[in-house]
Coordinates of C-alpha atoms in Angstrom, one line a residue:
Chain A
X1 CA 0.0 0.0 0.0
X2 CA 1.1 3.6 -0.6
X3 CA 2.0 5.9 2.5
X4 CA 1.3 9.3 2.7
X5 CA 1.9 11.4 -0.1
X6 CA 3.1 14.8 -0.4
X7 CA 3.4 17.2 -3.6
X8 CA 5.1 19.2 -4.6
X9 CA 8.0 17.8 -3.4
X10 CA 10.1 21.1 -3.1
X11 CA 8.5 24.4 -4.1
X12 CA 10.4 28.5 -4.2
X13 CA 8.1 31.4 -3.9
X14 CA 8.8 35.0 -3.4
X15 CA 7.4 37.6 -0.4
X16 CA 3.8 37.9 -0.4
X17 CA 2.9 35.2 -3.0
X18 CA 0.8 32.4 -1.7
X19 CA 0.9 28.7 -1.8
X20 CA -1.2 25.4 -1.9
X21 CA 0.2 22.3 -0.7
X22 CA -0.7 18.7 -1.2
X23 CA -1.6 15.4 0.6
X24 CA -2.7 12.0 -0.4
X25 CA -3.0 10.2 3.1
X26 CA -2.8 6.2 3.5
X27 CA -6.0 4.4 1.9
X28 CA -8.0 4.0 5.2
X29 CA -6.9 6.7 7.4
X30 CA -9.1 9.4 7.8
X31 CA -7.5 12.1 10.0
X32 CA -5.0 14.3 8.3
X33 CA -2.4 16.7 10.3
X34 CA -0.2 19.7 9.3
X35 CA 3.2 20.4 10.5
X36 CA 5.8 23.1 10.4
X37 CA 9.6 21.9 10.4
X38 CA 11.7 24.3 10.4
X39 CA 15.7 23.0 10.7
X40 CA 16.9 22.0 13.4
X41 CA 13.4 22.3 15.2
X42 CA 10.6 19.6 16.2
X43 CA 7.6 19.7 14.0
X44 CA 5.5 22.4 14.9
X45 CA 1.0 21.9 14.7
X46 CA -0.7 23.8 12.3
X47 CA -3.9 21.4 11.6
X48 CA -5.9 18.5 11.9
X49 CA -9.0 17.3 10.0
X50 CA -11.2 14.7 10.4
X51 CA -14.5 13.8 8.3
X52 CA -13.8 17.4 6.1
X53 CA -14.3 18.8 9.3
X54 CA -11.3 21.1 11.4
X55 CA -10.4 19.4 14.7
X56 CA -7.7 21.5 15.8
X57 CA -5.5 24.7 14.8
X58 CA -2.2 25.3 16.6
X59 CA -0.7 28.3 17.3
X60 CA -0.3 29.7 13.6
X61 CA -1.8 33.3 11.9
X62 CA -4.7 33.1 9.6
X63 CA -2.4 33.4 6.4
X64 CA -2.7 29.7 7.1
X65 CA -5.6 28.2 5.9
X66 CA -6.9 23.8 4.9
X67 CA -9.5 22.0 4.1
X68 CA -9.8 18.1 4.1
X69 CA -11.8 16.4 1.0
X70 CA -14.4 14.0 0.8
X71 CA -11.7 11.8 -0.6
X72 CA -9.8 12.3 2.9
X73 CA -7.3 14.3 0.8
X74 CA -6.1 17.6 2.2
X75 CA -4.8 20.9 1.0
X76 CA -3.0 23.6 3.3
X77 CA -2.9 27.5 1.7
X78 CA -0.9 29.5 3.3
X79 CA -1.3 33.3 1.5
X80 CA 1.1 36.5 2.0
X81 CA 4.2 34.7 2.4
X82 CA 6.7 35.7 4.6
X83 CA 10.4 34.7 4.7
X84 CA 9.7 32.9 8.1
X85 CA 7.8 30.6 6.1
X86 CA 10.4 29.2 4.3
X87 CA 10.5 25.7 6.0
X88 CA 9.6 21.7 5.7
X89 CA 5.6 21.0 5.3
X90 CA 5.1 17.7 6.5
X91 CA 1.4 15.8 6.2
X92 CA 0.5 13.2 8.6
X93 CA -2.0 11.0 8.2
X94 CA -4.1 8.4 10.8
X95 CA -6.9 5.9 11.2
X96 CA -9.1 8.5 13.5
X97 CA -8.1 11.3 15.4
X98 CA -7.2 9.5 18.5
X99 CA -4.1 10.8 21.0
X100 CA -2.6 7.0 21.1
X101 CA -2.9 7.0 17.3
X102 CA 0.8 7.0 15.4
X103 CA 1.6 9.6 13.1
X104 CA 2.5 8.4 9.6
X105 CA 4.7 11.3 7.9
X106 CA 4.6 11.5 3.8
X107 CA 8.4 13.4 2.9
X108 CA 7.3 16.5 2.7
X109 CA 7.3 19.7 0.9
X110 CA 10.5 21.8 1.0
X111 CA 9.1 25.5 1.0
X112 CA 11.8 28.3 0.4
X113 CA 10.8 31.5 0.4
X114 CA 12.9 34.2 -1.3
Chain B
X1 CA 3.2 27.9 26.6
X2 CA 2.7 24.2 26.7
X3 CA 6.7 22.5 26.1
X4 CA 8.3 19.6 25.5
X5 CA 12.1 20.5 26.9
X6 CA 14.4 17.1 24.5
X7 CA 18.3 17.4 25.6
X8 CA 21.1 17.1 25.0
X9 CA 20.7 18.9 21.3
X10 CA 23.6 16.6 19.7
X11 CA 25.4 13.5 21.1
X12 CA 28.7 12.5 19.4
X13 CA 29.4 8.5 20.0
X14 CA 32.1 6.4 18.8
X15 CA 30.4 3.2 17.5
X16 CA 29.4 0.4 19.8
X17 CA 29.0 3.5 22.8
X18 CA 25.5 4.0 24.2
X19 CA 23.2 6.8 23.8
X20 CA 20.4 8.4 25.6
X21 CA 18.0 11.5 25.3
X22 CA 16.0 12.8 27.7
X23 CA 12.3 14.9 27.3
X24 CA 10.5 16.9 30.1
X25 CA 7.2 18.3 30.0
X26 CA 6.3 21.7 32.3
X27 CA 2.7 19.5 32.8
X28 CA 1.1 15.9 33.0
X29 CA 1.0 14.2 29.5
X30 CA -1.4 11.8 28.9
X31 CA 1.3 9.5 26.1
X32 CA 4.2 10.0 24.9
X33 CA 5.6 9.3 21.4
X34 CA 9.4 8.9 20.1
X35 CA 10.1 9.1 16.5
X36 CA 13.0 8.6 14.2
X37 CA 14.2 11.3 11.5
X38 CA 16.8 10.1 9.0
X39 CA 18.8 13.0 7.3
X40 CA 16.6 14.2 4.4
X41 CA 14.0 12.3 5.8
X42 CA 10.3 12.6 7.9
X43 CA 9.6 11.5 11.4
X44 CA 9.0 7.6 11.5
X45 CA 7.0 6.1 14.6
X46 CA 9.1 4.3 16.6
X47 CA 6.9 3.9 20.0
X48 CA 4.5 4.6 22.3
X49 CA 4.4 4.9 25.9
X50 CA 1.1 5.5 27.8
X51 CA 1.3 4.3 31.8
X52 CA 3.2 5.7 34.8
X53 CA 6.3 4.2 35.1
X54 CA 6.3 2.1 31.8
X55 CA 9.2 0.5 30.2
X56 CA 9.6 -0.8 26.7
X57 CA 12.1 -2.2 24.9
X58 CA 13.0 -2.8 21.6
X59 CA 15.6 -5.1 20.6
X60 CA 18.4 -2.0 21.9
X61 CA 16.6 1.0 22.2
X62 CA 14.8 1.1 26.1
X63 CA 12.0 3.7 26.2
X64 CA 10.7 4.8 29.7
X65 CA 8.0 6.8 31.1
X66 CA 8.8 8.4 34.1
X67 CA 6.0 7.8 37.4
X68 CA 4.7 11.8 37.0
X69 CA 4.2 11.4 33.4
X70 CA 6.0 14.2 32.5
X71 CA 9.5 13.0 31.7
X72 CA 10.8 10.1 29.3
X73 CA 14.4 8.6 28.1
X74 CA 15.3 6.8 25.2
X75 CA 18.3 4.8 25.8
X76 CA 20.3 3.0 22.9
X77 CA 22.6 0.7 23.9
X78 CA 25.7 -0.2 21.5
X79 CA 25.0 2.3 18.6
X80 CA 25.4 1.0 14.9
X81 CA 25.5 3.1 12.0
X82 CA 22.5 2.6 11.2
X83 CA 21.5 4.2 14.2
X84 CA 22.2 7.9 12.4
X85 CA 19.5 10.4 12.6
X86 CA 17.3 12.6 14.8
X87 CA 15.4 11.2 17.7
X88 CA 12.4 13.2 18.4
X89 CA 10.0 13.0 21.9
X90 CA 5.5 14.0 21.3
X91 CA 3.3 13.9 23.8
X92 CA -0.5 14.9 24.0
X93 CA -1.4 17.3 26.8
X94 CA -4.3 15.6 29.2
X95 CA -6.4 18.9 28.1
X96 CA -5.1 19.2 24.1
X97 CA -5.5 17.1 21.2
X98 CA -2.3 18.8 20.0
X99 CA 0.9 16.6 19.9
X100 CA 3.8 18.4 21.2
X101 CA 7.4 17.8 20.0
X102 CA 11.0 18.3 21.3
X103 CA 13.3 19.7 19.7
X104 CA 14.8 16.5 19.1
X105 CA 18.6 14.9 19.6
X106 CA 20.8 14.2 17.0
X107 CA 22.9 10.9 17.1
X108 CA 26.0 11.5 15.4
X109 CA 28.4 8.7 14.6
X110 CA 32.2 9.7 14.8
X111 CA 34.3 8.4 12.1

């Protein structure tokens, strides 16, 4: 079976443009979660969705932005970029929602920001 | 803020040595996760721990819970190459559905 997959796999945008990223989660799971990695830094919560539906935001401004499809499927916006944004997007994917659940991590999207 | 405190940063072994990273949470957490980062790679589930005072072990690498819930050790013993890469400590908050991360130790093989 697949994992979770990411695209695109590396992406460069300037200042102020925004961005749409990409994730396909393993067939069955149905939770999907954001993180922030920036180097040399633990993964940081942005999102998770469950049943198209947002189940929790971490501490992140409103220039970030998903939505989970009916396919499970999720997309993360982030608009007005900022340098600071310039990091590793990673999409996790579980069977529910649950705390004991494992995260499964796809590879990533490599955002630089110029 | 909530915090998951992972030291030391780095940790510089000559092959066949031990290794061992510590996490500490300012509150109660209700699990705690470790994961394995390879260079260039994503977090990979390695384990979970859930009781006060648990212990688990897989084939080198001991993972332990401390009795407050709020600290945890991963402990590797005789370190192989294959080893390489960044260990990372989650854990939920009892009151958040948020998983917390450390910052994460870096095992580094010396040549």
């Amino acid at each position: 079976d697949a994992g979770v997959t990411q695209s695109p796999t590396h992406l460069i945008k300037t200042r102020g443009q925004h961005v749409t990223l990409r994730c396909s989660p393993i067939s069955g799971h149905k939770s999907v979660s954001w993180y922030q990695q920036v180097l040399g830094q633990g993964p940081q919560f942005i999102f998770q969705y469950y049943e198209k539906e947002e189940r929790g935001r971490g501490n992140f401004p409103d220039r970030f932005s998903a939505r989970q499809f009916p396919n499970y499927s999720s997309e993360l916006n982030v608009n007005a970029l900022l340098l600071g944004d310039s990091a590793l997007y990673l999409c996790a994917s579980s069977l529910v929602p649950d705390r004991n659940q494992p995260q499964h991590f796809g590879d990533g999207t490599r955002l630089s920001i110029l | 803020g909530q915090q998951v405190m992972q030291i030391p940063q780095y940790q510089h072994v000559q092959e066949g040595e031990d290794f061992t990273t510590y996490c500490n949470s300012s509150t109660t957490l209700s699990n705690i996760q470790w994961y394995k980062q390879r260079p260039g790679g994503h977090p990979v589930f390695l384990i979970q721990l859930v009781k006060s005072g648990e212990v688990k072990k897989q084939k080198r690498l001991t993972f332990q819970f401390g009795e407050a819930k709020k600290n945890s050790s991963l402990h590797i013993t005789a370190t192989q190459t294959t080893d390489v890469g960044t260990y990372f400590c989650a854990g939920h908050m009892d009151s958040n559905y948020q998983l917390i991360w450390g910052a994460g130790t870096k095992l580094i093989i010396k040549p």
